[in-house]
Short mmCIF file of C-alpha atoms in Angstrom, two decimals:
data_model
loop_
_atom_site.label_atom_id
_atom_site.label_comp_id
_atom_site.label_asym_id
_atom_site.label_seq_id
_atom_site.Cartn_x
_atom_site.Cartn_y
_atom_site.Cartn_z
CA UNK A 27 76.14 114.54 82.30
CA UNK A 28 74.79 118.25 82.83
CA UNK A 29 72.59 116.55 85.29
CA UNK A 30 75.36 115.37 87.35
CA UNK A 31 75.95 118.92 88.48
CA UNK A 32 72.68 119.67 89.99
CA UNK A 33 73.79 116.94 93.02
CA UNK A 34 75.25 119.29 95.80
CA UNK A 35 77.87 116.92 96.54
CA UNK A 36 79.17 116.27 93.41
CA UNK A 37 79.44 119.68 92.77
CA UNK A 38 81.49 120.04 96.19
CA UNK A 39 83.43 117.13 95.00
CA UNK A 40 84.67 119.09 91.65
CA UNK A 41 84.80 122.30 93.43
CA UNK A 42 87.27 120.93 96.34
CA UNK A 43 89.35 119.08 93.48
CA UNK A 44 89.57 122.51 91.89
CA UNK A 45 90.99 123.97 94.91
CA UNK A 46 93.65 121.23 95.05
CA UNK A 47 94.42 121.35 91.76
CA UNK A 48 95.17 124.98 91.58
CA UNK A 49 97.71 124.57 93.94
CA UNK A 50 98.89 121.13 92.61
CA UNK A 51 99.61 122.47 88.90
CA UNK A 52 101.59 124.96 90.10
CA UNK A 53 103.29 122.18 92.52
CA UNK A 54 103.94 119.94 89.80
CA UNK A 55 105.54 122.48 87.75
CA UNK A 56 107.37 123.50 90.74
CA UNK A 57 108.44 119.99 91.62
CA UNK A 58 109.89 119.48 88.03
CA UNK A 59 112.02 122.84 88.39
CA UNK A 60 113.52 121.23 91.45
CA UNK A 61 113.90 117.97 89.62
CA UNK A 62 115.46 119.30 86.47
CA UNK A 63 118.08 121.61 88.57
CA UNK A 64 119.19 118.57 90.93
CA UNK A 65 119.22 116.05 87.11
CA UNK A 66 121.32 118.81 85.51
CA UNK A 67 123.47 119.78 88.31
CA UNK A 68 124.43 115.81 88.93
CA UNK A 69 125.42 112.89 87.13
CA UNK A 70 122.63 110.25 86.81
CA UNK A 71 124.26 108.43 89.50
CA UNK A 72 124.48 111.24 92.03
CA UNK A 73 120.99 112.38 90.92
CA UNK A 74 119.72 108.95 91.73
CA UNK A 75 121.42 108.98 95.48
CA UNK A 76 119.27 112.11 96.17
CA UNK A 77 116.20 110.49 94.85
CA UNK A 78 116.88 106.87 96.76
CA UNK A 79 117.52 109.34 100.53
CA UNK A 80 114.35 111.11 100.15
CA UNK A 81 112.51 107.61 98.89
CA UNK A 82 113.95 106.02 101.92
CA UNK A 83 112.40 108.86 104.37
CA UNK A 84 108.99 108.67 102.76
CA UNK A 85 109.01 104.72 102.58
CA UNK A 86 109.83 104.47 106.67
CA UNK A 87 107.29 107.01 106.92
CA UNK A 88 104.70 105.71 105.32
CA UNK A 89 105.35 102.55 106.10
CA UNK A 90 104.87 102.84 109.66
CA UNK A 91 102.45 105.89 109.66
CA UNK A 92 98.63 104.89 110.71
CA UNK A 93 96.29 106.96 108.20
CA UNK A 94 95.03 109.22 110.78
CA UNK A 95 93.04 111.78 108.14
CA UNK A 96 91.07 108.74 106.86
CA UNK A 97 90.35 107.72 110.65
CA UNK A 98 89.40 111.38 111.43
CA UNK A 99 87.41 111.84 108.27
CA UNK A 100 85.41 108.43 108.77
CA UNK A 101 84.40 109.13 112.77
CA UNK A 102 84.94 112.69 112.63
CA UNK A 103 82.91 113.88 109.72
CA UNK A 104 79.59 112.14 110.86
CA UNK A 105 80.12 113.58 114.57
CA UNK A 106 80.39 116.93 113.10
CA UNK A 107 77.46 116.87 111.31
CA UNK A 108 75.27 115.74 113.94
CA UNK A 109 77.41 118.62 116.01
CA UNK A 110 78.92 116.49 118.31
CA UNK A 111 81.93 118.17 119.70
CA UNK A 112 82.54 116.08 122.33
CA UNK A 113 83.01 112.90 119.79
CA UNK A 114 84.86 114.97 117.20
CA UNK A 115 87.22 116.03 120.42
CA UNK A 116 88.13 112.49 120.72
CA UNK A 117 88.46 111.48 117.55
CA UNK A 118 91.18 114.10 117.18
CA UNK A 119 93.06 113.40 120.43
CA UNK A 120 93.17 109.31 119.30
CA UNK A 121 94.81 110.55 115.97
CA UNK A 122 97.06 112.96 117.21
CA UNK A 123 98.15 110.27 119.89
CA UNK A 124 98.96 108.08 117.36
CA UNK A 125 100.75 110.01 115.44
CA UNK A 126 102.93 110.94 118.16
CA UNK A 127 103.70 107.43 118.98
CA UNK A 128 104.03 106.22 115.16
CA UNK A 129 106.24 109.41 114.60
CA UNK A 130 108.67 108.37 117.37
CA UNK A 131 108.64 104.40 116.49
CA UNK A 132 109.44 105.55 112.72
CA UNK A 133 112.13 107.62 113.28
CA UNK A 134 114.20 105.28 115.44
CA UNK A 135 113.66 102.62 113.49
CA UNK A 136 114.41 104.31 109.91
CA UNK A 137 117.50 105.44 111.78
CA UNK A 138 118.70 102.15 113.19
CA UNK A 139 117.75 100.37 109.86
CA UNK A 140 119.92 102.81 107.69
CA UNK A 141 123.62 101.67 108.35
CA UNK A 142 122.57 97.66 107.83
CA UNK A 143 120.31 99.09 104.27
CA UNK A 144 122.16 101.94 102.79
CA UNK A 145 124.61 99.37 100.75
CA UNK A 146 121.93 98.01 99.39
CA UNK A 147 119.86 100.82 98.09
CA UNK A 148 122.80 102.34 96.85
CA UNK A 149 123.75 105.22 99.17
CA UNK A 150 127.42 105.61 99.51
CA UNK A 151 129.60 105.79 102.37
CA UNK A 152 130.41 109.23 101.61
CA UNK A 153 126.53 110.62 101.91
CA UNK A 154 125.72 108.20 104.65
CA UNK A 155 125.46 111.16 107.25
CA UNK A 156 123.33 113.23 104.87
CA UNK A 157 120.93 110.42 104.77
CA UNK A 158 120.71 110.00 108.43
CA UNK A 159 119.92 113.44 108.77
CA UNK A 160 117.20 113.50 106.63
CA UNK A 161 115.40 110.65 108.64
CA UNK A 162 114.76 113.73 111.22
CA UNK A 163 111.86 114.64 109.20
CA UNK A 164 110.14 111.19 109.67
CA UNK A 165 107.99 112.28 112.36
CA UNK A 166 106.85 115.26 110.70
CA UNK A 167 105.82 113.06 107.46
CA UNK A 168 104.07 110.45 109.38
CA UNK A 169 101.62 112.78 110.97
CA UNK A 170 98.16 113.20 109.00
CA UNK A 171 95.80 114.59 111.91
CA UNK A 172 95.71 118.28 110.23
CA UNK A 173 95.24 117.00 106.83
CA UNK A 174 92.10 115.04 108.25
CA UNK A 175 90.86 117.51 110.56
CA UNK A 176 90.81 120.42 107.20
CA UNK A 177 89.39 117.93 104.83
CA UNK A 178 86.68 117.12 107.73
CA UNK A 179 85.38 120.39 108.14
CA UNK A 180 85.80 121.19 104.22
CA UNK A 181 88.64 123.62 104.45
CA UNK A 182 90.19 122.42 101.11
CA UNK A 183 91.40 125.65 100.46
CA UNK A 184 93.79 125.56 103.19
CA UNK A 185 95.16 122.49 102.20
CA UNK A 186 95.45 123.91 98.72
CA UNK A 187 97.84 126.69 100.09
CA UNK A 188 99.95 124.57 102.09
CA UNK A 189 100.47 121.99 99.30
CA UNK A 190 102.21 125.09 97.25
CA UNK A 191 104.41 126.11 100.08
CA UNK A 192 106.90 122.72 100.02
CA UNK A 193 107.91 122.90 95.63
CA UNK A 194 107.87 126.52 96.04
CA UNK A 195 110.27 126.46 98.32
CA UNK A 196 111.90 123.49 97.10
CA UNK A 197 112.08 125.20 93.54
CA UNK A 198 113.85 128.29 95.13
CA UNK A 199 116.16 126.26 96.57
CA UNK A 200 117.17 124.13 93.99
CA UNK A 201 117.26 126.98 91.33
CA UNK A 202 120.21 128.69 94.07
CA UNK A 203 121.73 125.20 94.48
CA UNK A 204 122.10 124.94 90.76
CA UNK A 205 123.48 128.44 89.94
CA UNK A 206 125.70 128.58 93.31
CA UNK A 207 127.13 125.03 92.04
CA UNK A 208 126.27 123.65 95.58
CA UNK A 209 126.17 120.15 94.56
CA UNK A 210 124.34 117.16 96.61
CA UNK A 211 124.69 119.03 100.01
CA UNK A 212 122.90 121.96 98.87
CA UNK A 213 119.64 120.20 96.93
CA UNK A 214 119.37 117.89 99.77
CA UNK A 215 119.44 120.53 102.12
CA UNK A 216 116.88 122.24 99.97
CA UNK A 217 114.53 119.30 99.83
CA UNK A 218 114.76 118.94 103.50
CA UNK A 219 114.05 122.37 104.91
CA UNK A 220 111.30 122.60 102.34
CA UNK A 221 109.65 119.56 103.44
CA UNK A 222 109.87 120.56 107.00
CA UNK A 223 108.15 123.96 106.50
CA UNK A 224 105.28 122.47 104.79
CA UNK A 225 104.47 120.32 107.09
CA UNK A 226 104.75 122.72 109.79
CA UNK A 227 102.07 124.98 107.77
CA UNK A 228 99.56 122.30 107.72
CA UNK A 229 99.77 122.06 111.44
CA UNK A 230 99.62 125.45 112.05
CA UNK A 231 96.26 125.85 109.63
CA UNK A 232 94.72 122.90 111.54
CA UNK A 233 95.40 124.31 115.08
CA UNK A 234 94.19 127.75 113.74
CA UNK A 235 91.06 126.31 112.26
CA UNK A 236 89.67 124.16 115.43
CA UNK A 237 90.15 127.50 117.27
CA UNK A 238 88.01 129.20 114.96
CA UNK A 239 85.90 126.01 115.56
CA UNK A 240 85.57 126.99 119.18
CA UNK A 241 86.93 123.08 119.93
CA UNK A 242 89.10 123.50 122.67
CA UNK A 243 91.36 120.34 124.15
CA UNK A 244 90.95 118.44 121.48
CA UNK A 245 95.27 117.88 120.81
CA UNK A 246 95.57 116.06 123.78
CA UNK A 247 96.74 112.55 122.81
CA UNK A 248 93.87 110.28 124.27
CA UNK A 249 94.64 106.83 123.20
CA UNK A 250 92.69 104.76 125.81
CA UNK A 251 90.04 106.51 126.62
CA UNK A 252 88.83 107.94 123.57
CA UNK A 253 89.26 104.20 121.80
CA UNK A 254 86.61 102.88 124.56
CA UNK A 255 83.87 105.23 123.33
CA UNK A 256 84.87 105.30 119.45
CA UNK A 257 83.36 101.74 118.63
CA UNK A 258 85.36 100.30 115.90
CA UNK A 259 88.25 102.67 115.96
CA UNK A 260 91.78 100.09 116.58
CA UNK A 261 90.68 97.98 113.94
CA UNK A 262 90.01 100.77 111.28
CA UNK A 263 93.41 102.52 112.54
CA UNK A 264 95.13 98.87 112.27
CA UNK A 265 93.24 98.02 109.21
CA UNK A 266 94.32 101.35 107.25
CA UNK A 267 97.96 101.24 108.46
CA UNK A 268 98.71 97.88 107.03
CA UNK A 269 97.19 98.75 103.71
CA UNK A 270 98.98 102.05 103.73
CA UNK A 271 102.30 100.20 104.31
CA UNK A 272 101.33 97.93 101.39
CA UNK A 273 100.80 100.87 99.20
CA UNK A 274 103.98 102.52 100.45
CA UNK A 275 105.84 98.98 99.41
CA UNK A 276 104.38 99.69 96.01
CA UNK A 277 105.10 103.18 95.10
CA UNK A 278 107.28 105.02 97.09
CA UNK A 279 109.42 101.59 97.99
CA UNK A 280 109.26 101.21 94.17
CA UNK A 281 112.13 103.67 93.70
CA UNK A 282 114.09 101.68 96.24
CA UNK A 283 113.08 98.22 95.23
CA UNK A 284 114.29 99.62 91.49
CA UNK A 285 117.70 100.54 93.06
CA UNK A 286 118.51 97.41 94.49
CA UNK A 287 117.83 95.37 91.60
CA UNK A 288 119.34 98.08 88.89
CA UNK A 289 121.43 100.32 90.66
CA UNK A 290 120.81 104.16 91.40
CA UNK A 291 121.00 105.31 87.81
CA UNK A 292 118.03 103.30 87.14
CA UNK A 293 116.40 104.48 90.01
CA UNK A 294 116.83 108.06 88.84
CA UNK A 295 115.23 106.98 85.44
CA UNK A 296 112.08 105.51 87.22
CA UNK A 297 111.92 108.58 89.39
CA UNK A 298 111.30 111.11 86.13
CA UNK A 299 109.17 108.17 85.19
CA UNK A 300 106.99 108.32 88.32
CA UNK A 301 107.14 112.13 88.44
CA UNK A 302 105.29 112.71 85.11
CA UNK A 303 103.26 110.07 86.04
CA UNK A 304 101.72 111.01 89.36
CA UNK A 305 101.60 114.62 87.73
CA UNK A 306 99.48 113.12 85.18
CA UNK A 307 97.02 111.56 87.83
CA UNK A 308 96.74 114.88 89.62
CA UNK A 309 92.82 114.95 88.64
CA UNK A 310 92.41 111.84 90.32
CA UNK A 311 94.21 112.02 93.36
CA UNK A 312 92.40 115.51 93.80
CA UNK A 313 89.06 113.98 93.29
CA UNK A 314 89.83 111.44 95.99
CA UNK A 315 90.76 114.05 98.44
CA UNK A 316 87.39 115.54 97.94
CA UNK A 317 85.17 112.52 97.48
CA UNK A 318 85.78 111.00 100.71
CA UNK A 319 84.84 113.67 102.79
CA UNK A 320 81.66 114.41 100.81
CA UNK A 321 80.33 110.77 100.67
CA UNK A 322 81.14 110.23 104.26
CA UNK A 323 78.50 112.71 104.66
CA UNK A 324 75.90 110.86 103.15
CA UNK A 325 74.00 107.43 104.33
CA UNK A 326 75.53 104.54 103.00
CA UNK A 327 72.52 102.76 103.01
CA UNK A 328 70.94 104.96 100.28
CA UNK A 329 72.01 104.83 96.73
CA UNK A 330 73.62 108.47 96.56
CA UNK A 331 77.22 108.24 97.68
CA UNK A 332 77.56 104.77 95.43
CA UNK A 333 76.05 106.92 92.62
CA UNK A 334 78.58 109.57 93.47
CA UNK A 335 81.27 107.09 93.02
CA UNK A 336 80.10 105.68 89.82
CA UNK A 337 79.84 108.89 88.13
CA UNK A 338 83.39 110.12 89.73
CA UNK A 339 85.08 107.18 88.21
CA UNK A 340 83.47 107.79 84.77
CA UNK A 341 84.61 111.51 85.06
CA UNK A 342 88.04 110.60 85.78
CA UNK A 343 88.62 107.69 83.17
CA UNK A 344 87.11 109.97 80.53
CA UNK A 345 90.22 112.72 82.16
CA UNK A 346 92.73 109.71 82.18
CA UNK A 347 92.22 108.77 78.82
CA UNK A 348 92.85 112.48 77.56
CA UNK A 349 95.80 113.17 80.05
CA UNK A 350 97.45 109.85 78.51
CA UNK A 351 97.02 111.03 75.12
CA UNK A 352 98.29 114.12 75.81
CA UNK A 353 101.45 112.85 78.33
CA UNK A 354 102.34 110.63 75.13
CA UNK A 355 102.20 113.69 72.50
CA UNK A 356 104.44 116.01 74.60
CA UNK A 357 106.34 113.71 77.06
CA UNK A 358 109.73 113.27 74.76
CA UNK A 359 110.16 116.89 74.08
CA UNK A 360 109.06 117.61 77.74
CA UNK A 361 111.82 115.02 79.52
CA UNK A 362 114.14 116.11 77.02
CA UNK A 363 113.61 119.83 77.63
CA UNK A 364 113.51 119.65 81.38
CA UNK A 365 116.08 116.55 82.22
CA UNK A 366 118.03 116.31 79.23
CA UNK A 367 118.57 113.84 77.08
CA UNK A 368 120.16 111.45 79.19
CA UNK A 369 116.68 110.77 80.87
CA UNK A 370 115.06 109.91 77.72
CA UNK A 371 114.87 106.62 78.23
CA UNK A 372 112.21 107.46 80.79
CA UNK A 373 110.13 108.33 78.16
CA UNK A 374 109.70 104.88 76.97
CA UNK A 375 108.59 103.95 80.72
CA UNK A 376 105.97 106.07 80.82
CA UNK A 377 104.17 105.06 77.58
CA UNK A 378 103.69 101.91 79.04
CA UNK A 379 102.72 103.12 82.28
CA UNK A 380 99.95 105.77 80.49
CA UNK A 381 97.94 102.86 80.14
CA UNK A 382 97.78 102.07 84.05
CA UNK A 383 97.06 105.93 84.61
CA UNK A 384 93.46 105.36 83.01
CA UNK A 385 92.71 102.27 85.14
CA UNK A 386 94.08 104.15 88.34
CA UNK A 387 91.90 107.23 87.76
CA UNK A 388 88.91 105.04 86.93
CA UNK A 389 89.07 102.93 90.02
CA UNK A 390 89.83 105.98 92.48
CA UNK A 391 86.63 105.83 94.22
CA UNK A 392 86.71 101.92 95.13
CA UNK A 393 88.46 102.02 98.54
CA UNK A 394 86.69 105.06 99.69
CA UNK A 395 83.17 102.94 99.25
CA UNK A 396 84.92 100.36 100.68
CA UNK A 397 85.59 102.19 103.88
CA UNK A 398 81.93 103.78 104.08
CA UNK A 399 80.63 100.55 104.06
CA UNK A 400 83.21 99.36 107.00
CA UNK A 401 84.68 97.04 104.56
CA UNK A 402 88.44 98.04 104.98
CA UNK A 403 89.45 94.75 105.90
CA UNK A 404 88.11 94.14 102.04
CA UNK A 405 90.73 96.87 100.58
CA UNK A 406 93.52 95.43 103.32
CA UNK A 407 93.20 92.03 101.50
CA UNK A 408 92.61 93.46 97.72
CA UNK A 409 95.75 95.42 98.39
CA UNK A 410 97.74 93.33 99.71
CA UNK A 411 97.18 90.70 97.25
CA UNK A 412 97.92 92.88 94.31
CA UNK A 413 101.04 94.16 96.28
CA UNK A 414 102.53 90.80 96.78
CA UNK A 415 101.61 90.06 93.16
CA UNK A 416 103.72 93.61 91.97
CA UNK A 417 106.76 93.38 94.32
CA UNK A 418 107.13 89.74 92.65
CA UNK A 419 106.70 90.77 89.44
CA UNK A 420 108.73 94.18 89.85
CA UNK A 421 111.89 92.08 90.67
CA UNK A 422 111.30 89.30 88.24
CA UNK A 423 110.85 91.54 85.51
CA UNK A 424 113.73 94.08 86.19
CA UNK A 425 116.01 90.97 86.29
CA UNK A 426 114.67 89.72 82.97
CA UNK A 427 114.02 92.99 81.14
CA UNK A 428 115.65 95.49 83.07
CA UNK A 429 114.12 99.05 83.55
CA UNK A 430 111.05 98.62 81.18
CA UNK A 431 110.27 95.34 82.89
CA UNK A 432 109.65 97.58 85.98
CA UNK A 433 107.25 99.76 84.06
CA UNK A 434 105.38 96.72 82.97
CA UNK A 435 104.90 95.70 86.82
CA UNK A 436 103.46 98.50 87.76
CA UNK A 437 101.06 98.69 84.90
CA UNK A 438 100.20 95.37 86.28
CA UNK A 439 100.12 95.80 90.10
CA UNK A 440 97.88 98.96 89.13
CA UNK A 441 95.44 96.68 87.27
CA UNK A 442 95.52 93.71 90.00
CA UNK A 443 94.68 96.39 92.67
CA UNK A 444 91.57 97.74 90.77
CA UNK A 445 90.18 94.32 90.17
CA UNK A 446 90.69 93.28 93.74
CA UNK A 447 89.17 96.20 94.95
CA UNK A 448 86.26 95.94 92.31
CA UNK A 449 84.57 92.75 93.55
CA UNK A 450 83.77 93.77 97.18
CA UNK A 451 83.05 97.28 96.40
CA UNK A 452 80.14 95.75 94.21
CA UNK A 453 79.12 92.97 96.85
CA UNK A 454 79.18 96.01 99.53
CA UNK A 455 76.36 97.80 97.16
CA UNK A 456 74.31 94.66 96.66
CA UNK A 457 74.18 94.80 100.65
CA UNK A 458 74.25 98.64 101.18
CA UNK A 459 70.56 98.35 102.91
CA UNK A 460 72.66 96.52 106.15
CA UNK A 461 74.66 99.54 106.66
CA UNK A 462 74.65 102.45 109.18
CA UNK A 463 75.61 106.08 109.16
CA UNK A 464 75.88 107.34 112.71
CA UNK A 465 74.48 104.65 115.15
CA UNK A 466 73.44 105.95 118.44
CA UNK A 467 75.52 103.47 120.14
CA UNK A 468 78.50 104.69 118.97
CA UNK A 469 78.20 108.50 120.05
CA UNK A 470 80.23 109.23 122.75
CA UNK A 471 78.54 109.61 126.32
#
């Protein structure tokens, strides 16, 4: 493995992942503190309502939002590598316009649908207005352009700083709400303010860095004109939008589905298990965030990005095994000390989900490799098939076996997604000689 680090791109992936990891470790601990305060201050059913309100807003934003950060990395990173400022300006303007449009649609749609869905997802009538107010966060939750800009210009250090702001504010506010006996209103207000401040900080960083790069006028919405100059723009954004909408149904939407099938208390338990699962999977998620921009700077027709993918998968998979063993060893006492004995059932779920952790960590490079090969539709089909099976498993197994069935379904969905993405990735690798990095006909005029 030592010679792997002689590769500058591999070192950059690990370095940027370390930047993000420094804030994510702190963020995960602060997030656990916030959840612990909420879980101990409220009974499980009310805690579940808080989780569902947050999950509803995130699900709506995830379902509607375009993956504009991926668009900026996919088309903007090669432009910067070729010093094509006009091209990068078009990319950002197109991305910003999509964020504005999708944010408005998501806000209106989420608020209109809430009265019809609130009872089904387990939001009591007395808490409806809190949930409706939380929906006003949706526009900032849908925006991903600033993340793409910072990744394209290799400012992962700023992303790391921003990622620590929201959990820090949420933890401080939750401690105040706990000791001040502010109840459900205090916690939901804390979660709202912390998310809003964190999102606005990200925008501030992006605008400042664009000024430092002397790229003026990028934040002007230009959908039609920019799309005509960027070949494949609409195809890419619609495909990744559908793919992320499916991912939302599989992840953030899982809490909502569990709440519908088993009730708010079960949704709270599943949220606790998912929180530990997400925290344990942090190394892979951090590597993915730094992996995609790095391989986008490389020629997909060469073997280098594919070697990087294999090395990154092996490293992440090995870490996944170690992390899974650690979670199994310390998960039970940690849940007991953080959340209390009433949430210990989440440990049984976590044991099943640890197997999914290893699979998801080892398979993280697959989607990015498909994107650089312009096989985003193959990634969409793979995710759609896996998600359809997962939703069916989640509903069926939850009905049959309760909350444990939901954990088994999560494991099955993770394995299927990795398998369905592996097949087209191997095909793309075999045909890599047909791929292009930055074709002259795609350059802005």
